[in-house]
PDB file of C-alpha atoms in Angstrom:
ATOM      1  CA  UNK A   1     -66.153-138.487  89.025  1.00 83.00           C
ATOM      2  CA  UNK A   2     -62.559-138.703  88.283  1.00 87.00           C
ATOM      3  CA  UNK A   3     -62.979-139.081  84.977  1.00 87.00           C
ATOM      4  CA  UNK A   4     -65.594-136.616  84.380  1.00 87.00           C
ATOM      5  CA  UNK A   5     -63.334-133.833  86.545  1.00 89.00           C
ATOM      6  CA  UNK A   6     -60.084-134.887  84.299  1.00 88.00           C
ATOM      7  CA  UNK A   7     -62.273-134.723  81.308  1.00 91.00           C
ATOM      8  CA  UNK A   8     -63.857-131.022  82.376  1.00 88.00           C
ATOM      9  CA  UNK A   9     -60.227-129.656  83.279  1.00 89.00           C
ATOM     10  CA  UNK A  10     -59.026-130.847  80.009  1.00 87.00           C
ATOM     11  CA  UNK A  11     -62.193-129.335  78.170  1.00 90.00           C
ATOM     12  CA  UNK A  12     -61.527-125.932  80.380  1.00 88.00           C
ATOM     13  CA  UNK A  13     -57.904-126.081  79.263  1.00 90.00           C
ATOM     14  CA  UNK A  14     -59.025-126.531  75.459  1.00 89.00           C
ATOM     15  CA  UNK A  15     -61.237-123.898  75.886  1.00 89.00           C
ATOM     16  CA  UNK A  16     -59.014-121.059  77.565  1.00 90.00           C
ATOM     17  CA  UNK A  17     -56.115-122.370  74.291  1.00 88.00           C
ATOM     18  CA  UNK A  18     -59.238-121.827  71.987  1.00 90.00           C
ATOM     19  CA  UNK A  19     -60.307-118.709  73.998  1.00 90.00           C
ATOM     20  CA  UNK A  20     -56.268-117.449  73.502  1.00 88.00           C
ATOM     21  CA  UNK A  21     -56.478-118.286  69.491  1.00 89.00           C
ATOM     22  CA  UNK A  22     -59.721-116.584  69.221  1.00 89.00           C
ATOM     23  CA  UNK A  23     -58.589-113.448  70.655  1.00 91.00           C
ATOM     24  CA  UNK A  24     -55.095-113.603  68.375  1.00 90.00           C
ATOM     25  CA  UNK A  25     -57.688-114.574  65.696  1.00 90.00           C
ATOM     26  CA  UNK A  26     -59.195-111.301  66.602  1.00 91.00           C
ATOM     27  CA  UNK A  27     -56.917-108.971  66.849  1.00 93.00           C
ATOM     28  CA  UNK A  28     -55.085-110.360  63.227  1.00 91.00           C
ATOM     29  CA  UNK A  29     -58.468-110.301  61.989  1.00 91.00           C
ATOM     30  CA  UNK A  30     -58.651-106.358  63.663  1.00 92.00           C
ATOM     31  CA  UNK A  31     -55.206-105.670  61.467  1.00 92.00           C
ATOM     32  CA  UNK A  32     -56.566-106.970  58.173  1.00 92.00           C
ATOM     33  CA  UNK A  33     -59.691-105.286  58.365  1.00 91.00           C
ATOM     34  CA  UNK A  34     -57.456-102.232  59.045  1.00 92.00           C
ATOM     35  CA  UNK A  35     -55.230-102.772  56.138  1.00 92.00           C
ATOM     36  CA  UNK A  36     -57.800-103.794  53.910  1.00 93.00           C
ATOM     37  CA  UNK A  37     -59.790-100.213  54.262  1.00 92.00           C
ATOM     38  CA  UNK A  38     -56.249 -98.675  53.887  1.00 91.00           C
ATOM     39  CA  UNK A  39     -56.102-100.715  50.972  1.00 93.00           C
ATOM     40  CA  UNK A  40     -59.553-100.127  49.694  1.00 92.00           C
ATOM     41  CA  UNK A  41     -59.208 -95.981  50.311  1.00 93.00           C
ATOM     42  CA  UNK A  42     -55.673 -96.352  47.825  1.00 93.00           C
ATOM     43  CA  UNK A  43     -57.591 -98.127  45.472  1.00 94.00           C
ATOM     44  CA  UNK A  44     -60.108 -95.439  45.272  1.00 93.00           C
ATOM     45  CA  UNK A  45     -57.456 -92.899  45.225  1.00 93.00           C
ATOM     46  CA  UNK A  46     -55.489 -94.744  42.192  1.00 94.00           C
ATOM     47  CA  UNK A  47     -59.396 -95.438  40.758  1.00 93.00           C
ATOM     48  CA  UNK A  48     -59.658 -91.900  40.262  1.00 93.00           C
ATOM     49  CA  UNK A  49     -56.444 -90.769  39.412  1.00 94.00           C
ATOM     50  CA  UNK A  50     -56.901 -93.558  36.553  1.00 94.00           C
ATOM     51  CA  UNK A  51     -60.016 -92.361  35.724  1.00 94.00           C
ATOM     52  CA  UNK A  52     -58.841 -88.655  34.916  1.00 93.00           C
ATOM     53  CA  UNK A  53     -55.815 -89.985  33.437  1.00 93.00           C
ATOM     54  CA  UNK A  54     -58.472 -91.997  30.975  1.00 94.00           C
ATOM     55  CA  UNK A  55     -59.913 -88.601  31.052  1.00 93.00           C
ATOM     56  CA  UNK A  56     -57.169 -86.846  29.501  1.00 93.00           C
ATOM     57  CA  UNK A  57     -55.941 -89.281  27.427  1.00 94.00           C
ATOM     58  CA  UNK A  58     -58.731 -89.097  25.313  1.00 93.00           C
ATOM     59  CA  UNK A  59     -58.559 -85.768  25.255  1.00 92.00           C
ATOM     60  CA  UNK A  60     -54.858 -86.009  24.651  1.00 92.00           C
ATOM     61  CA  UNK A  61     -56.291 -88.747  21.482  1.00 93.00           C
ATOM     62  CA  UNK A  62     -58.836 -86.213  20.443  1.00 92.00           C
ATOM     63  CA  UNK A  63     -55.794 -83.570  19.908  1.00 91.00           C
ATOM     64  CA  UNK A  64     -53.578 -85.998  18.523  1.00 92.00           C
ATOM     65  CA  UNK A  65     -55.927 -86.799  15.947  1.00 93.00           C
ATOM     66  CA  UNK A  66     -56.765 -83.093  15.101  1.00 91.00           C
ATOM     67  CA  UNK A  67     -53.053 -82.072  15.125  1.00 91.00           C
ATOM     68  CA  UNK A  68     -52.213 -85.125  12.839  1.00 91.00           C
ATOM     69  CA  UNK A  69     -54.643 -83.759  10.166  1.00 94.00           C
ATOM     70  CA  UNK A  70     -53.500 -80.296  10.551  1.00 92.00           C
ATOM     71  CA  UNK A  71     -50.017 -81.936   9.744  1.00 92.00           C
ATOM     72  CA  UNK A  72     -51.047 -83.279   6.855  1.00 93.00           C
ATOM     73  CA  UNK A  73     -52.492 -80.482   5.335  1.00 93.00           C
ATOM     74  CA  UNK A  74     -49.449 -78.336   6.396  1.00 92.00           C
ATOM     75  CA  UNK A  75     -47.333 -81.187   4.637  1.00 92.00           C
ATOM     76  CA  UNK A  76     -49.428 -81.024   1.364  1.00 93.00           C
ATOM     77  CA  UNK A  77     -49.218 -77.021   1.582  1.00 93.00           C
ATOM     78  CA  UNK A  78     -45.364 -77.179   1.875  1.00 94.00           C
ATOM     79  CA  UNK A  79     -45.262 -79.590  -0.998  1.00 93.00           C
ATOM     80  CA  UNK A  80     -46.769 -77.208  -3.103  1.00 92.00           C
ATOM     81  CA  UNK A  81     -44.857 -74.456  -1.869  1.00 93.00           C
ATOM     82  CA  UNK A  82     -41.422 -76.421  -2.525  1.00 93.00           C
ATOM     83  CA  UNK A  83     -42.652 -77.278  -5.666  1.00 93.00           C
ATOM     84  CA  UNK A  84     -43.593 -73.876  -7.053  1.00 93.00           C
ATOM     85  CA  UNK A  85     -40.132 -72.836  -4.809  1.00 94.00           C
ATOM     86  CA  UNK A  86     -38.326 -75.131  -7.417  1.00 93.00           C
ATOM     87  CA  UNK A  87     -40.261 -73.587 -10.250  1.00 93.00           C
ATOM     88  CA  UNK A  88     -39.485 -70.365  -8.994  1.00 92.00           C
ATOM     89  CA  UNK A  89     -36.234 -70.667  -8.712  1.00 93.00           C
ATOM     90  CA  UNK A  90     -35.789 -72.630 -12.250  1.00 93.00           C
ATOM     91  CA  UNK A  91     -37.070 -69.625 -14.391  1.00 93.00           C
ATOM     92  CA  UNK A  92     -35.083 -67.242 -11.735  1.00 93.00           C
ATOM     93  CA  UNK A  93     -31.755 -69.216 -12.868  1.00 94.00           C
ATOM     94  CA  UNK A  94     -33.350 -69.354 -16.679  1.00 93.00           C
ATOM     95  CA  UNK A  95     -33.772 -64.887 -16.105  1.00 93.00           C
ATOM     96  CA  UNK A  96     -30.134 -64.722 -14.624  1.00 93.00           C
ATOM     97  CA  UNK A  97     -28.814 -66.470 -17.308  1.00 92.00           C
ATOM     98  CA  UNK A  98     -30.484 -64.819 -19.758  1.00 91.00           C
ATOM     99  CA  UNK A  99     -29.820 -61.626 -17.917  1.00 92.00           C
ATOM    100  CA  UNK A 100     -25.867 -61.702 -18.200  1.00 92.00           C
ATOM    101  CA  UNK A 101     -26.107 -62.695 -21.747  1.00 91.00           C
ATOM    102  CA  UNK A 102     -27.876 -59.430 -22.492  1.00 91.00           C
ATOM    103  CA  UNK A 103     -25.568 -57.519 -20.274  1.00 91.00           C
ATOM    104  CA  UNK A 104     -22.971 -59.166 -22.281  1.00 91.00           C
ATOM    105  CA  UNK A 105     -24.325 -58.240 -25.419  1.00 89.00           C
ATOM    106  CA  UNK A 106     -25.072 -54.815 -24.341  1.00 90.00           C
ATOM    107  CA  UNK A 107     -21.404 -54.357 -23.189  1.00 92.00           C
ATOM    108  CA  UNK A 108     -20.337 -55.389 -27.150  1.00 90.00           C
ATOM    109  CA  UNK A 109     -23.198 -53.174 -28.398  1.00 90.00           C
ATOM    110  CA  UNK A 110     -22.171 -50.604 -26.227  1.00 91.00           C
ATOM    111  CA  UNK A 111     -18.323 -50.722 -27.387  1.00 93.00           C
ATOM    112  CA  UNK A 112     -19.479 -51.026 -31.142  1.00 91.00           C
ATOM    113  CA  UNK A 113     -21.600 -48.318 -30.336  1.00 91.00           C
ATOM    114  CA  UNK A 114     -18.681 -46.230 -29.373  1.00 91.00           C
ATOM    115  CA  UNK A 115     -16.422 -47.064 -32.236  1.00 91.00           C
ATOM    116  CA  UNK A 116     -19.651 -46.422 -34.262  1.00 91.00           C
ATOM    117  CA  UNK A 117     -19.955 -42.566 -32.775  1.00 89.00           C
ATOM    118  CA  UNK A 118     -16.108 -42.161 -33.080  1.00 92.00           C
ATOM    119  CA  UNK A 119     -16.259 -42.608 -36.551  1.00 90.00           C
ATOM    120  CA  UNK A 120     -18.900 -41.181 -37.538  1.00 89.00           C
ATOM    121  CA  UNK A 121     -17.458 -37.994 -35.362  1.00 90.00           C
ATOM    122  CA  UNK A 122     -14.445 -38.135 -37.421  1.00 89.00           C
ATOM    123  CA  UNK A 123     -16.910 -38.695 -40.173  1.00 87.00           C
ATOM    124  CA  UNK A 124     -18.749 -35.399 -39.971  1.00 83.00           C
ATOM    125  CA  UNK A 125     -15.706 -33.845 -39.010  1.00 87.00           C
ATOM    126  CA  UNK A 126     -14.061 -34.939 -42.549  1.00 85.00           C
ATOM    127  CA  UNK A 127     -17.610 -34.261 -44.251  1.00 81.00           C
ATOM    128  CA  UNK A 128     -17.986 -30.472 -42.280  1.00 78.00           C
ATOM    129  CA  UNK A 129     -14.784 -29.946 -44.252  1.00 80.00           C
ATOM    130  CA  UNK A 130     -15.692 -31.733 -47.505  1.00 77.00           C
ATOM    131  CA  UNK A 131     -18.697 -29.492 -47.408  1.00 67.00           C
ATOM    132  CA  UNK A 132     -16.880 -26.286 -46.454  1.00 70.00           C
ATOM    133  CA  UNK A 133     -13.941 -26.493 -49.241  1.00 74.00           C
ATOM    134  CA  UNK A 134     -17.083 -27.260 -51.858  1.00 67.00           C
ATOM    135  CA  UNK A 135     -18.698 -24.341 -51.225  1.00 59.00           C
ATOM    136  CA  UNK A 136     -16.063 -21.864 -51.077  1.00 63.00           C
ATOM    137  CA  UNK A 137     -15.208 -23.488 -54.932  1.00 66.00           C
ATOM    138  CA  UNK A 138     -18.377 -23.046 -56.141  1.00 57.00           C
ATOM    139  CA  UNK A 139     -19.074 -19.836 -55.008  1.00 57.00           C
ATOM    140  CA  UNK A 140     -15.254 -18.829 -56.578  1.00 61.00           C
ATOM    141  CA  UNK A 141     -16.299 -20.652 -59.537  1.00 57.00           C
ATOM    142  CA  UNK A 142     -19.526 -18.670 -59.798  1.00 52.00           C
ATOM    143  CA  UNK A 143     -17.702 -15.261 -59.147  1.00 52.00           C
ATOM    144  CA  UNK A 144     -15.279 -16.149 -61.720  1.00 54.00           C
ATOM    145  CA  UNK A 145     -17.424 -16.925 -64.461  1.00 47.00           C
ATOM    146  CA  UNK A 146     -19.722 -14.235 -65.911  1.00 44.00           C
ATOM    147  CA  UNK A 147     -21.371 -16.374 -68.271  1.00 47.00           C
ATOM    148  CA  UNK A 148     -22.733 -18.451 -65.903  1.00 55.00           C
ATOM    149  CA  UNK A 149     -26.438 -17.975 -64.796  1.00 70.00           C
ATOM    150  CA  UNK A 150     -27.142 -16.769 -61.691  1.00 76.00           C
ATOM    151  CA  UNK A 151     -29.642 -19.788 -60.721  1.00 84.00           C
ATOM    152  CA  UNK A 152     -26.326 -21.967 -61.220  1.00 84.00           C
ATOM    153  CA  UNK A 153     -25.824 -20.629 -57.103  1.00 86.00           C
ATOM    154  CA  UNK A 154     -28.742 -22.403 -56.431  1.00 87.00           C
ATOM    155  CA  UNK A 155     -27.304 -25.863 -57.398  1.00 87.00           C
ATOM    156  CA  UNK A 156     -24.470 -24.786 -54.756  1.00 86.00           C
ATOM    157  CA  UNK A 157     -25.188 -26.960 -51.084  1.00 84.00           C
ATOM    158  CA  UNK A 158     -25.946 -23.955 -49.330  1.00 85.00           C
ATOM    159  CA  UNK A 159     -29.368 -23.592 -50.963  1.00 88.00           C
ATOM    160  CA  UNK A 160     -30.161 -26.929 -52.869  1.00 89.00           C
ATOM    161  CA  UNK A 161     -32.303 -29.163 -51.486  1.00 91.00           C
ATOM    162  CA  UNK A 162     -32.504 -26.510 -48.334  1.00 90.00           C
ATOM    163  CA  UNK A 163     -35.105 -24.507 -47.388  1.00 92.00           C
ATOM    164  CA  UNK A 164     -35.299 -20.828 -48.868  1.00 89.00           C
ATOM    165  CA  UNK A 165     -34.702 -18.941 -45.421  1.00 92.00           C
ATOM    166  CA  UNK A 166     -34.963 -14.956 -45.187  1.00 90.00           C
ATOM    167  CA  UNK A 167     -31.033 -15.403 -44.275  1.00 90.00           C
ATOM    168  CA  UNK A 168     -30.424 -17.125 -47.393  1.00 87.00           C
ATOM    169  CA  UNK A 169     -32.016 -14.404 -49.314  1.00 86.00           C
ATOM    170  CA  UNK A 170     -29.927 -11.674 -47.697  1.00 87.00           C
ATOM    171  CA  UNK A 171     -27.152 -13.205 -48.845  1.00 83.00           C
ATOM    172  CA  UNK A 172     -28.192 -12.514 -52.521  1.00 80.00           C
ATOM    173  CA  UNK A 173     -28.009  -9.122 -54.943  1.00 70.00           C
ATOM    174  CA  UNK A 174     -30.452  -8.281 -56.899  1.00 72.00           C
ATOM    175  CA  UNK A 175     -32.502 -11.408 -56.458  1.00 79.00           C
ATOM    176  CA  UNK A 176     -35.764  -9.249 -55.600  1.00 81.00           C
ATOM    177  CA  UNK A 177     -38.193 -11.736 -57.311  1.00 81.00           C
ATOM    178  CA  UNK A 178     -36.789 -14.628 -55.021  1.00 84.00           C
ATOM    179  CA  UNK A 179     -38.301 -12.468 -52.369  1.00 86.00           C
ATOM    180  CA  UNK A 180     -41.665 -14.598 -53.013  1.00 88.00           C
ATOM    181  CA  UNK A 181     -40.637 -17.530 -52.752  1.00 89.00           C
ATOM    182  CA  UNK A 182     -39.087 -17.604 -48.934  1.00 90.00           C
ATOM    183  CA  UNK A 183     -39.914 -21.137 -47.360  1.00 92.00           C
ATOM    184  CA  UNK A 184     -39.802 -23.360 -49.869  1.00 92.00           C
ATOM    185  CA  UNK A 185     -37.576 -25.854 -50.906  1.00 93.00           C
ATOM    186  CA  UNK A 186     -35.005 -25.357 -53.350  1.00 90.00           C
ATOM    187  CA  UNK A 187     -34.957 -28.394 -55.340  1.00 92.00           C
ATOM    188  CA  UNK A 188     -33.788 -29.188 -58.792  1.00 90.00           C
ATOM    189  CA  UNK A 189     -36.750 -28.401 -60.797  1.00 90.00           C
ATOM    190  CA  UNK A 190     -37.359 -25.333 -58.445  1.00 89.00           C
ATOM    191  CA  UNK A 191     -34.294 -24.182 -59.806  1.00 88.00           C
ATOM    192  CA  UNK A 192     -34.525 -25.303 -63.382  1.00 89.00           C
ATOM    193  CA  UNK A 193     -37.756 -23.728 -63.964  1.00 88.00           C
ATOM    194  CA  UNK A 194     -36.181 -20.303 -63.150  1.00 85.00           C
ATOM    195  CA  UNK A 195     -33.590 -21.086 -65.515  1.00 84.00           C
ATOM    196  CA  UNK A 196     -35.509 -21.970 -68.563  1.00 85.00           C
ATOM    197  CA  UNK A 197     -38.464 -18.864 -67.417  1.00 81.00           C
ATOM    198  CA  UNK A 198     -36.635 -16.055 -66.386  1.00 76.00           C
ATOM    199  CA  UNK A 199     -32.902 -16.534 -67.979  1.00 63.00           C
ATOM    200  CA  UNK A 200     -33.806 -14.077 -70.716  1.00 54.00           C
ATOM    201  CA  UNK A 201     -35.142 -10.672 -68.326  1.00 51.00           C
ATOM    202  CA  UNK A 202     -31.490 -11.640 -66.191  1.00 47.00           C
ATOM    203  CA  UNK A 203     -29.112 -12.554 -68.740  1.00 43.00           C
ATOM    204  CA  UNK A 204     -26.658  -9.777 -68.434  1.00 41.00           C
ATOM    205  CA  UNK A 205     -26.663 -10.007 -64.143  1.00 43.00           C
ATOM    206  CA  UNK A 206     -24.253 -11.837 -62.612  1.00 39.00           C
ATOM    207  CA  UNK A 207     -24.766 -14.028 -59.883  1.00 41.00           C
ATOM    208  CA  UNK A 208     -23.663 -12.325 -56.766  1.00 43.00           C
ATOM    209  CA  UNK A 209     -23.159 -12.877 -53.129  1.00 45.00           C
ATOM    210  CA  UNK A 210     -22.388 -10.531 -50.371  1.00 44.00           C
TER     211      UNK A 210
END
């Protein structure tokens, strides 16, 4: 009975140590089941917050993707447009180039041209004078000869090669036939056909001018 009651006190002392770890077992137990639905509520948290990050990443792909065509269609466009810029700008250089070469030329052209005009003002001028000093010697010369026919005025440069005018025929005496022949052109064989046709009816007139 000794042994038994030594035996049961060590069993009951056993048991309460067991019956201490069991509730320490319990309560750790108690703490990792709380942790582990902590745990298990994050994961589901960071399951979905990877799951819409998946979410917009292949949208984010899908973008990428479109906007990396786009790109290279923008970068074939501006090739083209850099190319046909260099073009562009070639025959601009090739027009401004040819451009002050012809405003070069045009500023010689233009100072010939005024040397040109000056001269041929002074020209004129001279040839205005020429003319006028002629004239007033042939028409002495006719006045002064009585022999001479009167069509001989008509090889004077007031009416060869010039057109008969009404004025020109006022400026005549006695000249009533010429009356007829008022705009037209008083050209050599005009002039000697009146000679060698109607010298005889005017051979004693003298050619006369008012």
């Amino acid at each position: 009975l000794q042994e038994v009651t030594e035996t049961l006190n060590d069993t009951l002392t056993e048991l309460n140590g067991t019956k201490a770890e069991c509730r320490e077992s319990k309560i750790v137990l108690q703490e990792k089941e709380t942790k582990l639905n902590s745990t298990e509520q994050k994961l589901q948290e960071v399951t979905e917050t990877l799951n819409d990050t998946l979410t917009e990443l292949n949208g984010t792909k899908a973008e990428y993707r479109e906007s990396k065509i786009v790109l290279q269609e923008k970068e074939t466009k501006l090739n083209r447009t850099e190319q046909k810029l260099q073009e562009v700008t070639e025959t601009l250089n090739d027009t401004l180039t040819e451009l002050n070469g012809t405003k070069a030329e045009y500023r010689e052209s233009k100072i010939v041209l005024q040397e040109k005009e000056t001269k041929l003002n002074r020209t004129e001028q001279k040839q205005q004078e020429v003319t006028e000093t002629l004239n007033d010697t042939f028409l002495e010369e006719a006045r002064s000869l009585e022999t001479v026919s009167r069509w001989d005025v008509l090889f004077t440069p007031p009416y060869l090669n010039k057109l008969f005018t009404r004025q020109l025929y006022n400026q005549l005496t006695n000249w009533v036939m010429m009356e007829d022949f008022i705009g037209v052109n008083v050209t050599v064989g005009l002039v000697e056909h009146f000679k060698q046709h109607h010298e005889e009816q005017n051979d004693h007139e003298t050619c006369e001018e008012d």
